[in-house]
Amino acid sequence: MRTDERELRNPAYTHTEEPDEPTAGHPPTRTWDLLGWTRKHLFSSIPNTILTLLCLYLLWLAIPPVVDWALLSAVWSSDTADACKVEGAGACWAFVEQKHRFILFGLYPFGEQWRPMVAVVLFIGLIAGSCWPGFWNKGLLAAWAVGLTVCGILMWGGVFGLTYVENSQWGGVPLTLILSVVGIVAAMPLAVLLALGRRSDLPAIKTVCVTFIELIRGVPLISVLFMASIMFPLFMPEGVTVDKLLRAVAGITLFTSAYLAEAIRGGLQSLPQGQYEAADSLGLNYWQKTRLIILPQALRIVIPPLVNQFISTFKDTSLVIIIGLYDLLTTAKTALADPEWRQFYAESYIFAAALYFCFAFFMSRYSQYLERRLNTGTRR
Amino acid sequence: MTNGTEPTRTTVEPSDDAPNTPAPGEEVVIKLQGVNKWYGQFHVLRDINLNVRKGERVVVCGPSGSGKSTMIRCINRLEEHQKGDIVVNDVTLTNDVKAIEAIRKDVGMVFQSFNLFPHLTVLENLILGPIWVKKTPRKEAIETAMYYLGRVKIPEQANKYPGQLSGGQQQRVAIARSLCMKPSIMLFDEPTSALDPEMIKEVLDVMTELAQEGMTMVCVTHEMGFARSVADTVVFMADGQIVEMNTPKELFANPKEERTKQFLSQIIQHH
């Protein structure tokens, strides 16, 4: 009743209610009341009421067992799998407790795993810092140079008394982060050049860019990774080897850049012709025009598809399993090879999925923040 | 084109007593000679001959689709002409990118749709050209920008974004942006056509002031009042040709060509 009453009120009602403010320039305040909201949105008609009750029933069926399995009956800690194998036991989080070091860091020497740990924290810190527009200056580049060097030293070792760890022993979260972040960061400039090249007036450049983009988009990432890991060494002269991890990163970079290029091209095309003409009429040359006028606007427009591709690339790094790299998903799978814990695959994959979700969700939220922030004052 | 049905029309060549003919010793800064342009099969510009002297104010009018905008966009090579010669400040326009950039540096242009850079503040819009093209020190560029913002009477908007300004204000910023490059020639491509009626005056005032200072101007506009009071020469174009050009007084009072009379009578009906 209360909601209906309020809605039926004459708008003029607010004027009489606030005689001190003759301007009455603000809308009537609305308080949220549970009963009214429920009646209006959930039980407004007979079909709606039936749907509401049906949904409530399904939730009642689904939620309690899940809560019971994941939380109430879960085995949180145990040295052996036996505790999880008793009748009525829920999720075996003890598996994660036992295996988390392997899932997180893969085959990295057990005693040295603090190194990838510190490297990952540092790396995530760098990324988080870079997300804050207040830090976008030359100091940030220096921070990245120092940070990446420190990460490299920690991961490889071989100096300062750290034992050398070959990168074939890297795995888990550090590997997934390296593949995706390096892949994305390297793909961006390449993608910008490809997008510009595809719109170039010079036929040679245009042809090269179109061919590259269409070729790469035409094949699955798995085949690009296969090419990088198996075909590529065949074409190299005797004795020349390129690191497997590097080849995987290169494959991911090329693949991602083709998709990013198309997203960026969309942004370039959506800019009004007048922007190009205004820049031209000031006498700016091609690169000045592109860097100062076109790209800042075009990239801003394509933030959503870019982030979409970033998230996709991040998750696609799990395909490196086929060339024998131990990324996060592979380590989660390999942890199940232990016969004692073999049956707890749900727990293992849920743990890996939760980690993937944290990163992907952060990217998604950050892109929304960035869009809002960059659009301030520039709405047309 | 429908050559068969179209009435034949002679292009008016500037005769000796026409105002557009450069007097001896007067410097011609824009020279269009036999300029032709096609969009595919469509012949947009036909044998355009036009001389603009230093300090001359030329207003170009004519029905829409007559090639007015295309013509002035050829002057700073936003459009490429296919036949004939265009010489601006003694530089002939070819595909030479350096020459084109040099001409654009010296020829300001104001567009119908303002075309301010929406991601930059008003001040940043103004100093961008001087800093990057003319290599002016930033401090000096800001001083110049503030001077011209004062000239167009909106210095208080310097730190706003274009999207926060009214159309008239945006167009005045666009004029100031061109002036910051200290051009010797200004091209206006229907600068008031996208404005609400009450904002047209503020833009025309700025343009009139500019004209009084002796700026060389070529202006495509439908503002006949502006043409009458400011222009030295009015050029009437139709179907890609210059039909008639004369002083505004002569052209409006005694149009010689039938097409001009027809156009003017339509304009006057509405004004």
XYZ file of C-alpha atoms in Angstrom:
651
model
C 0.000 0.000 0.000
C 2.667 2.476 0.949
C 4.504 2.213 -2.344
C 1.347 2.618 -4.325
C 0.330 5.584 -2.282
C 3.623 7.288 -2.832
C 3.477 6.722 -6.543
C -0.048 8.013 -6.817
C 0.799 11.204 -5.107
C 0.646 14.344 -7.117
C 4.157 15.596 -7.847
C 3.055 18.910 -6.405
C 2.859 17.192 -3.028
C 6.574 17.779 -2.467
C 6.054 21.502 -2.866
C 3.607 21.669 0.004
C 5.786 19.387 2.086
C 8.781 21.670 1.818
C 7.455 25.198 1.909
C 10.859 26.565 2.914
C 12.320 25.696 -0.449
C 10.187 27.346 -3.054
C 12.519 26.258 -5.853
C 11.634 22.592 -5.257
C 14.432 21.728 -7.648
C 15.032 18.210 -6.418
C 13.045 15.034 -6.935
C 11.024 13.595 -4.060
C 13.096 11.415 -1.769
C 12.278 7.748 -1.809
C 12.918 5.378 1.023
C 13.302 1.711 0.322
C 10.818 -0.504 2.059
C 11.104 -4.248 1.906
C 7.451 -5.132 2.037
C 6.432 -2.771 -0.732
C 9.344 -3.780 -2.939
C 8.608 -7.479 -2.501
C 4.946 -7.038 -3.266
C 5.678 -4.977 -6.371
C 8.487 -7.055 -7.860
C 7.876 -10.613 -6.728
C 4.141 -11.039 -6.164
C 2.585 -8.518 -8.510
C 0.492 -11.078 -10.393
C -0.443 -14.737 -10.213
C 2.157 -15.943 -12.788
C 4.797 -13.848 -11.038
C 3.855 -15.346 -7.694
C 4.100 -18.867 -9.116
C 7.500 -18.126 -10.640
C 8.737 -16.635 -7.402
C 7.640 -19.656 -5.393
C 9.159 -22.030 -7.936
C 12.498 -20.229 -7.802
C 12.472 -20.256 -4.017
C 11.829 -24.000 -4.068
C 14.723 -24.643 -6.480
C 17.048 -22.543 -4.369
C 15.919 -24.507 -1.314
C 16.835 -27.714 -3.125
C 20.205 -26.473 -4.366
C 21.762 -24.262 -1.730
C 21.729 -26.330 1.480
C 23.538 -29.356 -0.017
C 26.188 -27.120 -1.573
C 26.728 -25.240 1.677
C 26.865 -28.506 3.546
C 29.378 -30.029 1.114
C 31.614 -26.987 0.752
C 31.550 -25.719 4.336
C 29.705 -27.639 7.041
C 30.854 -31.200 6.343
C 34.118 -30.221 4.671
C 37.388 -31.666 5.896
C 39.621 -28.664 6.301
C 42.827 -30.222 7.483
C 44.354 -33.662 7.430
C 47.725 -35.223 6.616
C 46.204 -38.222 4.852
C 43.290 -38.692 2.544
C 41.607 -41.160 4.924
C 39.798 -38.428 6.843
C 38.081 -37.394 3.618
C 37.066 -40.898 2.684
C 34.732 -41.502 5.652
C 30.992 -41.695 5.104
C 29.288 -38.286 4.917
C 32.449 -36.260 4.487
C 32.067 -33.130 2.348
C 34.656 -31.254 0.375
C 38.194 -32.378 0.999
C 39.973 -29.053 1.421
C 42.720 -31.032 3.088
C 43.729 -31.930 -0.464
C 44.328 -28.271 -1.215
C 46.141 -27.935 2.100
C 48.448 -30.800 1.144
C 48.944 -29.938 -2.496
C 48.722 -26.146 -2.673
C 52.476 -25.715 -2.989
C 52.533 -27.877 -6.088
C 49.421 -26.302 -7.584
C 50.761 -22.792 -7.016
C 54.389 -23.321 -8.028
C 54.534 -26.578 -9.993
C 57.898 -28.318 -10.287
C 59.873 -25.407 -8.847
C 62.311 -26.866 -6.266
C 60.310 -27.196 -3.062
C 62.849 -25.563 -0.762
C 63.139 -22.536 -3.069
C 59.448 -21.863 -3.531
C 59.603 -18.661 -1.507
C 61.277 -17.178 -4.575
C 58.364 -17.514 -7.026
C 56.117 -16.527 -4.110
C 57.938 -13.223 -3.610
C 58.159 -12.740 -7.379
C 54.405 -13.213 -7.799
C 53.601 -10.793 -4.968
C 55.983 -8.242 -6.473
C 54.539 -8.772 -9.936
C 50.946 -8.392 -8.757
C 52.027 -5.329 -6.774
C 53.464 -3.798 -9.941
C 50.295 -4.504 -11.874
C 48.073 -3.137 -9.099
C 50.255 -0.018 -8.877
C 50.064 0.500 -12.617
C 46.303 0.442 -12.438
C 46.206 3.674 -10.486
C 46.208 6.623 -12.927
C 48.051 8.754 -10.368
C 51.155 6.628 -10.985
C 51.140 7.004 -14.775
C 54.476 8.734 -15.247
C 58.098 7.973 -16.014
C 58.657 6.643 -12.491
C 56.301 3.776 -13.273
C 58.491 2.633 -16.167
C 61.504 2.668 -13.874
C 59.547 0.697 -11.265
C 58.670 -1.898 -13.902
C 62.282 -2.166 -15.070
C 63.520 -2.695 -11.510
C 60.586 -4.948 -10.576
C 60.948 -7.213 -13.593
C 64.697 -7.489 -13.042
C 64.126 -8.527 -9.427
C 61.436 -11.019 -10.533
C 63.836 -12.425 -13.118
C 66.629 -12.790 -10.581
C 64.278 -14.498 -8.129
C 62.877 -16.894 -10.707
C 66.119 -17.835 -12.458
C 68.587 -17.335 -9.649
C 72.204 -18.114 -10.372
C 73.350 -14.882 -8.728
C 73.544 -13.592 -5.131
C 73.858 -17.152 -3.843
C 70.500 -18.217 -5.287
C 70.639 -21.603 -7.002
C 69.916 -21.581 -10.716
C 66.438 -22.830 -11.658
C 65.810 -23.597 -15.309
C 62.590 -22.155 -16.656
C 61.363 -25.615 -17.635
C 60.870 -26.099 -13.884
C 58.673 -23.042 -13.561
C 54.992 -23.687 -13.163
C 51.678 -22.820 -11.611
C 50.663 -19.234 -10.906
C 53.994 -17.589 -11.874
C 53.952 -19.319 -15.254
C 50.330 -18.405 -15.951
C 51.033 -14.787 -15.019
C 54.183 -14.607 -17.142
C 52.470 -16.126 -20.180
C 49.420 -13.899 -19.968
C 50.927 -10.578 -18.841
C 53.948 -10.733 -21.130
C 51.715 -11.979 -23.926
C 49.228 -9.137 -23.480
C 51.816 -6.396 -22.929
C 53.820 -7.462 -25.979
C 50.698 -7.914 -28.094
C 49.349 -4.393 -27.498
C 51.930 -2.365 -29.460
C 51.950 -5.000 -32.182
C 48.156 -4.841 -32.351
C 48.176 -1.040 -32.634
C 50.630 -1.231 -35.532
C 48.569 -3.940 -37.221
C 45.361 -1.940 -36.833
C 46.990 1.202 -38.237
C 48.608 -0.838 -41.006
C 45.330 -2.361 -42.005
C 43.961 1.150 -42.588
C 47.095 2.333 -44.346
C 47.013 3.851 -47.817
C 50.190 1.999 -48.705
C 49.186 -1.262 -50.415
C 52.246 -3.243 -49.316
C 51.761 -2.464 -45.620
C 48.040 -3.030 -45.830
C 48.462 -6.408 -47.502
C 50.979 -7.612 -44.944
C 48.736 -6.598 -42.042
C 45.556 -8.033 -43.509
C 47.312 -11.298 -44.355
C 48.792 -11.626 -40.888
C 45.535 -10.866 -39.091
C 43.405 -13.136 -41.234
C 45.936 -15.952 -41.123
C 46.271 -15.892 -37.345
C 42.546 -15.456 -36.760
C 41.877 -18.331 -39.091
C 43.651 -20.932 -36.962
C 43.096 -22.067 -33.354
C 45.514 -21.028 -30.626
C 46.457 -24.677 -30.139
C 47.809 -24.869 -33.668
C 49.772 -21.653 -33.181
C 51.296 -23.144 -30.028
C 52.068 -26.386 -31.865
C 53.726 -24.426 -34.635
C 55.785 -22.517 -32.089
C 56.839 -25.568 -30.159
C 57.221 -28.284 -32.790
C 57.397 -26.806 -36.286
C 59.513 -23.778 -35.477
C 62.588 -25.732 -34.227
C 62.536 -27.815 -37.410
C 63.174 -24.723 -39.495
C 66.006 -23.501 -37.326
C 69.602 -24.282 -38.255
C 71.397 -27.055 -36.390
C 72.331 -26.082 -32.847
C 70.113 -23.039 -32.656
C 67.464 -23.447 -30.009
C 64.943 -20.975 -28.746
C 63.666 -21.432 -25.252
C 60.340 -23.283 -25.054
C 58.751 -20.734 -22.716
C 59.823 -17.919 -25.037
C 58.289 -19.723 -27.991
C 55.025 -20.150 -26.109
C 54.974 -16.449 -25.156
C 55.685 -15.520 -28.776
C 52.843 -17.741 -29.969
C 50.388 -16.236 -27.486
C 51.563 -12.719 -28.371
C 51.035 -13.198 -32.103
C 47.653 -14.803 -31.584
C 46.419 -12.136 -29.176
C 47.722 -9.275 -31.301
C 45.587 -10.308 -34.277
C 42.415 -10.156 -32.180
C 43.387 -6.956 -30.389
C 44.185 -5.369 -33.755
C 40.643 -5.921 -34.948
C 39.207 -4.454 -31.752
C 41.449 -1.400 -32.092
C 40.529 -1.023 -35.751
C 36.922 -0.789 -34.628
C 37.895 2.132 -32.408
C 39.797 3.830 -35.222
C 36.786 3.541 -37.490
C 34.368 4.874 -34.926
C 36.192 8.202 -34.661
C 34.492 10.932 -36.685
C 36.358 11.886 -39.850
C 36.461 15.440 -38.504
C 39.008 14.441 -35.889
C 41.430 13.306 -38.585
C 40.746 16.446 -40.613
C 41.189 18.798 -37.664
C 44.528 17.179 -36.845
C 45.566 17.381 -40.506
C 44.544 21.003 -40.829
C 46.810 21.926 -37.907
C 49.732 20.496 -39.846
C 50.375 17.536 -37.541
C 52.224 14.753 -39.308
C 50.939 11.175 -39.413
C 52.604 9.929 -36.255
C 51.782 13.054 -34.243
C 48.179 12.829 -35.350
C 48.009 9.139 -34.493
C 49.695 9.439 -31.112
C 48.111 12.660 -29.859
C 44.634 12.662 -31.361
C 43.572 9.330 -32.777
C 44.879 6.615 -30.444
C 43.959 8.299 -27.143
C 40.362 8.469 -28.304
C 40.214 5.174 -30.183
C 41.730 3.115 -27.361
C 39.347 4.672 -24.862
C 36.389 3.595 -26.960
C 37.606 0.012 -27.240
C 38.377 -0.629 -23.573
C 35.535 -3.181 -23.254
C 36.593 -5.385 -26.210
C 40.266 -5.026 -25.249
C 39.630 -6.232 -21.718
C 37.441 -8.968 -23.111
C 40.433 -10.163 -25.118
C 42.782 -9.776 -22.131
C 40.555 -12.034 -20.035
C 40.278 -14.488 -22.890
C 44.059 -14.577 -23.362
C 44.562 -15.011 -19.621
C 42.376 -18.097 -19.604
C 43.685 -19.412 -22.932
C 47.179 -19.678 -21.485
C 45.933 -22.947 -19.979
C 46.309 -24.423 -23.479
C 50.088 -24.514 -23.034
C 49.471 -27.901 -21.429
C 49.715 -29.366 -24.919
C 53.315 -28.243 -25.309
C 54.250 -29.483 -21.862
C 54.335 -26.316 -19.795
C 53.016 -26.519 -16.242
C 50.603 -23.616 -15.978
C 48.082 -23.263 -13.150
C 45.469 -25.581 -14.632
C 48.058 -28.223 -15.504
C 49.487 -28.251 -11.990
C 45.976 -28.584 -10.563
C 45.440 -31.576 -12.823
C 48.854 -33.072 -12.134
C 48.353 -32.798 -8.366
C 45.620 -35.419 -8.798
C 48.158 -37.932 -10.099
C 48.893 -38.883 -6.492
C 46.913 -42.163 -6.087
C 45.989 -41.330 -2.507
C 44.169 -38.102 -3.464
C 43.047 -39.071 -6.941
C 39.307 -38.833 -6.255
C 39.336 -35.192 -5.165
C 39.365 -33.634 -8.608
C 36.426 -31.327 -7.808
C 38.361 -29.652 -5.014
C 41.450 -29.282 -7.189
C 39.618 -27.699 -10.086
C 37.505 -25.481 -7.822
C 40.699 -24.163 -6.266
C 42.248 -23.440 -9.674
C 38.997 -21.936 -10.932
C 38.811 -19.659 -7.884
C 42.298 -18.354 -8.632
C 41.455 -17.757 -12.302
C 38.249 -16.032 -11.259
C 40.064 -13.625 -8.922
C 42.286 -12.368 -11.718
C 39.590 -12.275 -14.392
C 37.085 -10.548 -12.098
C 39.673 -7.947 -11.166
C 40.320 -7.202 -14.843
C 36.632 -6.848 -15.513
C 36.009 -4.491 -12.601
C 39.108 -2.475 -13.391
C 37.985 -1.925 -16.967
C 34.676 -0.534 -15.710
C 36.514 1.794 -13.345
C 38.837 2.919 -16.116
C 35.982 3.637 -18.507
C 34.218 5.786 -15.950
C 37.383 7.595 -15.000
C 38.595 8.305 -18.543
C 35.211 9.497 -19.682
C 35.058 12.296 -17.134
C 34.288 15.531 -18.898
C 34.791 14.171 -22.374
C 31.300 13.001 -23.144
C 30.231 14.352 -26.465
C 26.330 13.690 -65.315
C 23.274 14.525 -67.346
C 25.077 16.513 -69.969
C 22.184 16.532 -72.393
C 19.587 18.124 -70.169
C 21.790 20.489 -68.275
C 21.623 24.123 -69.273
C 24.940 25.319 -70.600
C 26.626 27.794 -68.364
C 29.773 29.711 -68.926
C 32.346 29.985 -66.235
C 32.966 33.592 -65.476
C 36.569 34.424 -66.066
C 37.734 37.369 -64.025
C 37.851 40.266 -66.465
C 40.128 43.245 -66.105
C 37.715 45.366 -64.145
C 36.453 42.575 -61.889
C 37.413 43.057 -58.238
C 39.035 39.654 -58.050
C 41.760 40.513 -60.500
C 44.959 41.229 -58.641
C 46.113 44.776 -59.086
C 49.787 45.101 -59.959
C 51.929 44.774 -56.883
C 49.217 43.035 -54.878
C 50.293 39.657 -53.732
C 48.124 36.694 -54.704
C 48.253 34.183 -51.851
C 45.798 31.583 -53.122
C 45.604 30.799 -56.795
C 43.283 28.177 -58.257
C 43.733 27.594 -61.956
C 41.569 25.255 -63.984
C 40.888 23.090 -60.947
C 38.811 19.977 -61.574
C 37.778 17.229 -59.246
C 35.681 14.106 -59.580
C 34.177 11.794 -56.965
C 34.126 8.669 -59.071
C 32.036 9.722 -62.059
C 30.605 12.760 -60.323
C 32.224 15.976 -61.471
C 32.312 18.110 -58.284
C 34.608 20.917 -59.369
C 34.698 22.191 -62.956
C 37.423 24.502 -64.152
C 37.605 26.599 -61.026
C 39.646 29.778 -61.402
C 40.040 31.930 -58.326
C 42.644 34.327 -57.041
C 42.721 35.497 -53.456
C 44.925 38.468 -52.645
C 46.651 39.066 -49.355
C 44.160 40.521 -46.903
C 41.178 39.815 -49.133
C 37.947 38.519 -47.599
C 36.197 36.106 -49.934
C 32.776 34.698 -49.148
C 31.681 31.643 -51.106
C 27.972 30.946 -51.322
C 25.718 28.735 -53.334
C 23.202 25.929 -53.030
C 24.218 22.772 -51.187
C 26.083 20.299 -53.324
C 27.561 23.060 -55.431
C 31.139 22.207 -54.454
C 31.822 25.168 -52.127
C 33.159 23.073 -49.276
C 35.068 20.793 -51.609
C 36.761 23.809 -53.139
C 38.027 25.284 -49.895
C 39.005 21.859 -48.616
C 41.220 21.547 -51.686
C 43.091 24.673 -50.631
C 44.666 22.891 -47.638
C 44.591 19.510 -49.350
C 41.972 17.868 -47.145
C 40.663 16.947 -50.581
C 42.854 16.157 -53.529
C 42.099 17.827 -56.867
C 42.751 15.870 -60.022
C 43.373 18.501 -62.627
C 44.611 22.079 -62.616
C 46.897 23.959 -60.235
C 46.463 25.206 -56.712
C 49.183 27.520 -55.471
C 49.128 28.658 -51.856
C 51.760 31.111 -50.673
C 53.818 30.326 -53.772
C 53.794 26.599 -53.033
C 52.092 24.392 -55.601
C 50.061 21.582 -54.036
C 51.258 18.163 -55.081
C 51.565 14.866 -53.238
C 54.668 16.174 -51.481
C 53.769 15.590 -47.831
C 56.267 18.119 -46.510
C 54.847 20.855 -48.731
C 51.314 19.993 -47.641
C 52.284 20.133 -43.970
C 54.005 23.463 -44.530
C 50.869 24.897 -46.124
C 48.601 23.541 -43.411
C 50.830 25.152 -40.815
C 50.119 28.504 -42.403
C 46.464 28.012 -43.351
C 43.992 27.770 -40.479
C 40.705 25.968 -40.934
C 37.425 26.158 -39.038
C 34.879 23.411 -39.601
C 31.113 23.266 -39.515
C 31.217 20.634 -36.769
C 33.971 22.389 -34.721
C 36.080 19.205 -34.560
C 37.678 20.062 -31.244
C 39.602 17.202 -29.666
C 37.180 15.941 -26.997
C 39.828 14.180 -24.906
C 41.806 17.375 -24.356
C 40.895 20.487 -22.414
C 40.291 23.742 -24.251
C 43.783 24.940 -23.404
C 45.345 21.653 -24.491
C 43.437 21.898 -27.774
C 44.949 25.322 -28.324
C 48.579 24.592 -27.471
C 48.818 21.228 -29.244
C 49.517 22.620 -32.704
C 52.030 25.284 -31.656
C 53.949 22.844 -29.440
C 54.114 19.897 -31.829
C 54.084 21.559 -35.224
C 55.811 24.849 -34.570
C 57.973 23.627 -31.673
C 56.929 26.621 -29.580
C 58.044 26.378 -25.941
C 55.101 25.285 -23.778
C 55.037 28.447 -21.666
C 54.910 30.675 -24.714
C 52.244 28.489 -26.305
C 50.074 28.833 -23.195
C 50.495 32.618 -23.222
C 49.471 32.770 -26.872
C 46.545 30.446 -26.223
C 45.286 32.568 -23.334
C 45.618 35.689 -25.481
C 43.442 34.205 -28.231
C 40.957 32.781 -25.736
C 40.625 36.333 -24.484
C 40.120 37.499 -28.052
C 37.237 35.072 -28.535
C 35.975 36.107 -25.077
C 36.052 32.825 -23.222
C 39.325 32.805 -21.239
C 37.470 31.391 -18.224
C 36.771 28.130 -20.085
C 40.439 27.228 -20.563
C 40.402 24.170 -18.347
C 37.064 22.738 -19.389
C 36.583 19.977 -21.895
C 34.926 20.795 -25.244
C 31.925 18.649 -24.326
C 31.139 21.040 -21.472
C 30.818 24.081 -23.740
C 27.952 25.322 -25.868
C 28.176 25.079 -29.648
C 28.975 28.760 -30.036
C 31.706 28.532 -27.428
C 33.137 25.442 -29.082
C 33.281 27.158 -32.442
C 35.026 30.160 -30.897
C 37.563 27.785 -29.324
C 38.039 26.226 -32.763
C 38.740 29.659 -34.230
C 41.177 30.386 -31.415
C 42.846 27.024 -32.014
C 43.507 27.977 -35.613
C 44.699 31.449 -34.672
C 47.213 30.028 -32.196
C 49.120 28.684 -35.192
C 49.464 32.336 -36.337
C 48.206 31.512 -39.824
C 48.356 33.966 -42.708
C 45.156 32.590 -44.247
C 41.963 31.367 -42.582
C 39.465 29.022 -44.220
C 35.952 28.780 -42.799
C 33.762 25.884 -43.900
C 30.191 26.843 -42.961
C 31.249 27.851 -39.460
C 27.763 28.783 -38.272
C 25.655 26.100 -39.954
C 25.655 23.753 -36.979
C 24.830 26.448 -34.436
C 21.611 27.414 -32.738
C 20.389 30.803 -33.974
C 21.264 32.652 -30.783
C 24.877 31.486 -30.996
C 25.512 32.471 -34.588
C 26.092 36.105 -33.708
C 28.853 35.451 -31.185
C 30.797 33.485 -33.808
C 30.187 36.003 -36.593
C 31.356 38.807 -34.280
C 34.670 37.065 -33.801
C 35.005 36.507 -37.536
C 34.146 40.104 -38.320
C 36.765 41.332 -35.895
C 39.298 39.047 -37.534
C 38.386 40.397 -40.946
C 38.821 43.965 -39.766
C 42.383 43.158 -38.755
C 43.236 42.276 -42.325
C 43.306 38.485 -42.116
C 43.058 36.781 -45.500
C 39.839 34.801 -45.293
C 37.931 32.407 -47.497
C 34.578 31.678 -45.971
C 31.847 29.328 -47.109
C 28.680 30.569 -45.477
C 24.997 31.204 -45.929
C 25.140 34.282 -43.723
C 24.385 36.937 -46.329
C 24.520 39.704 -43.729
C 28.077 38.734 -42.947
C 28.944 38.605 -46.644
C 27.451 42.021 -47.202
C 29.281 43.715 -44.351
C 32.623 41.937 -44.402
C 33.430 40.452 -47.792
C 35.525 42.121 -50.465
C 34.393 39.522 -52.955
C 31.429 37.190 -53.030
C 31.752 34.055 -55.114
C 28.570 32.307 -56.179
C 28.940 28.643 -57.037
C 26.500 26.161 -58.503
C 26.990 22.654 -59.859
C 30.721 22.696 -59.304
C 31.300 25.934 -61.174
C 31.920 29.515 -60.205
C 28.874 31.141 -61.757
C 29.541 34.697 -60.774
C 31.806 36.728 -58.550
C 31.728 40.361 -57.673
C 31.718 42.803 -54.795
C 28.876 41.987 -52.398
C 27.141 45.235 -53.273
C 27.128 44.504 -56.992
C 26.384 40.823 -56.682
C 23.421 41.250 -54.370
C 22.038 44.305 -56.140
C 22.657 43.361 -59.773
C 23.238 39.661 -60.190
C 24.116 39.061 -63.821
C 23.398 35.381 -64.110
C 19.942 33.850 -63.997
C 21.157 31.116 -61.583
C 22.419 33.732 -59.138
C 19.167 35.654 -59.208
C 17.246 32.476 -58.547
C 19.455 31.557 -55.587
C 19.365 35.034 -54.092
C 15.591 35.282 -54.375
C 15.267 32.010 -52.464
C 17.679 33.159 -49.773
C 15.880 36.464 -49.366
C 12.505 34.790 -49.021
C 13.778 33.015 -45.957
C 15.715 35.836 -44.347
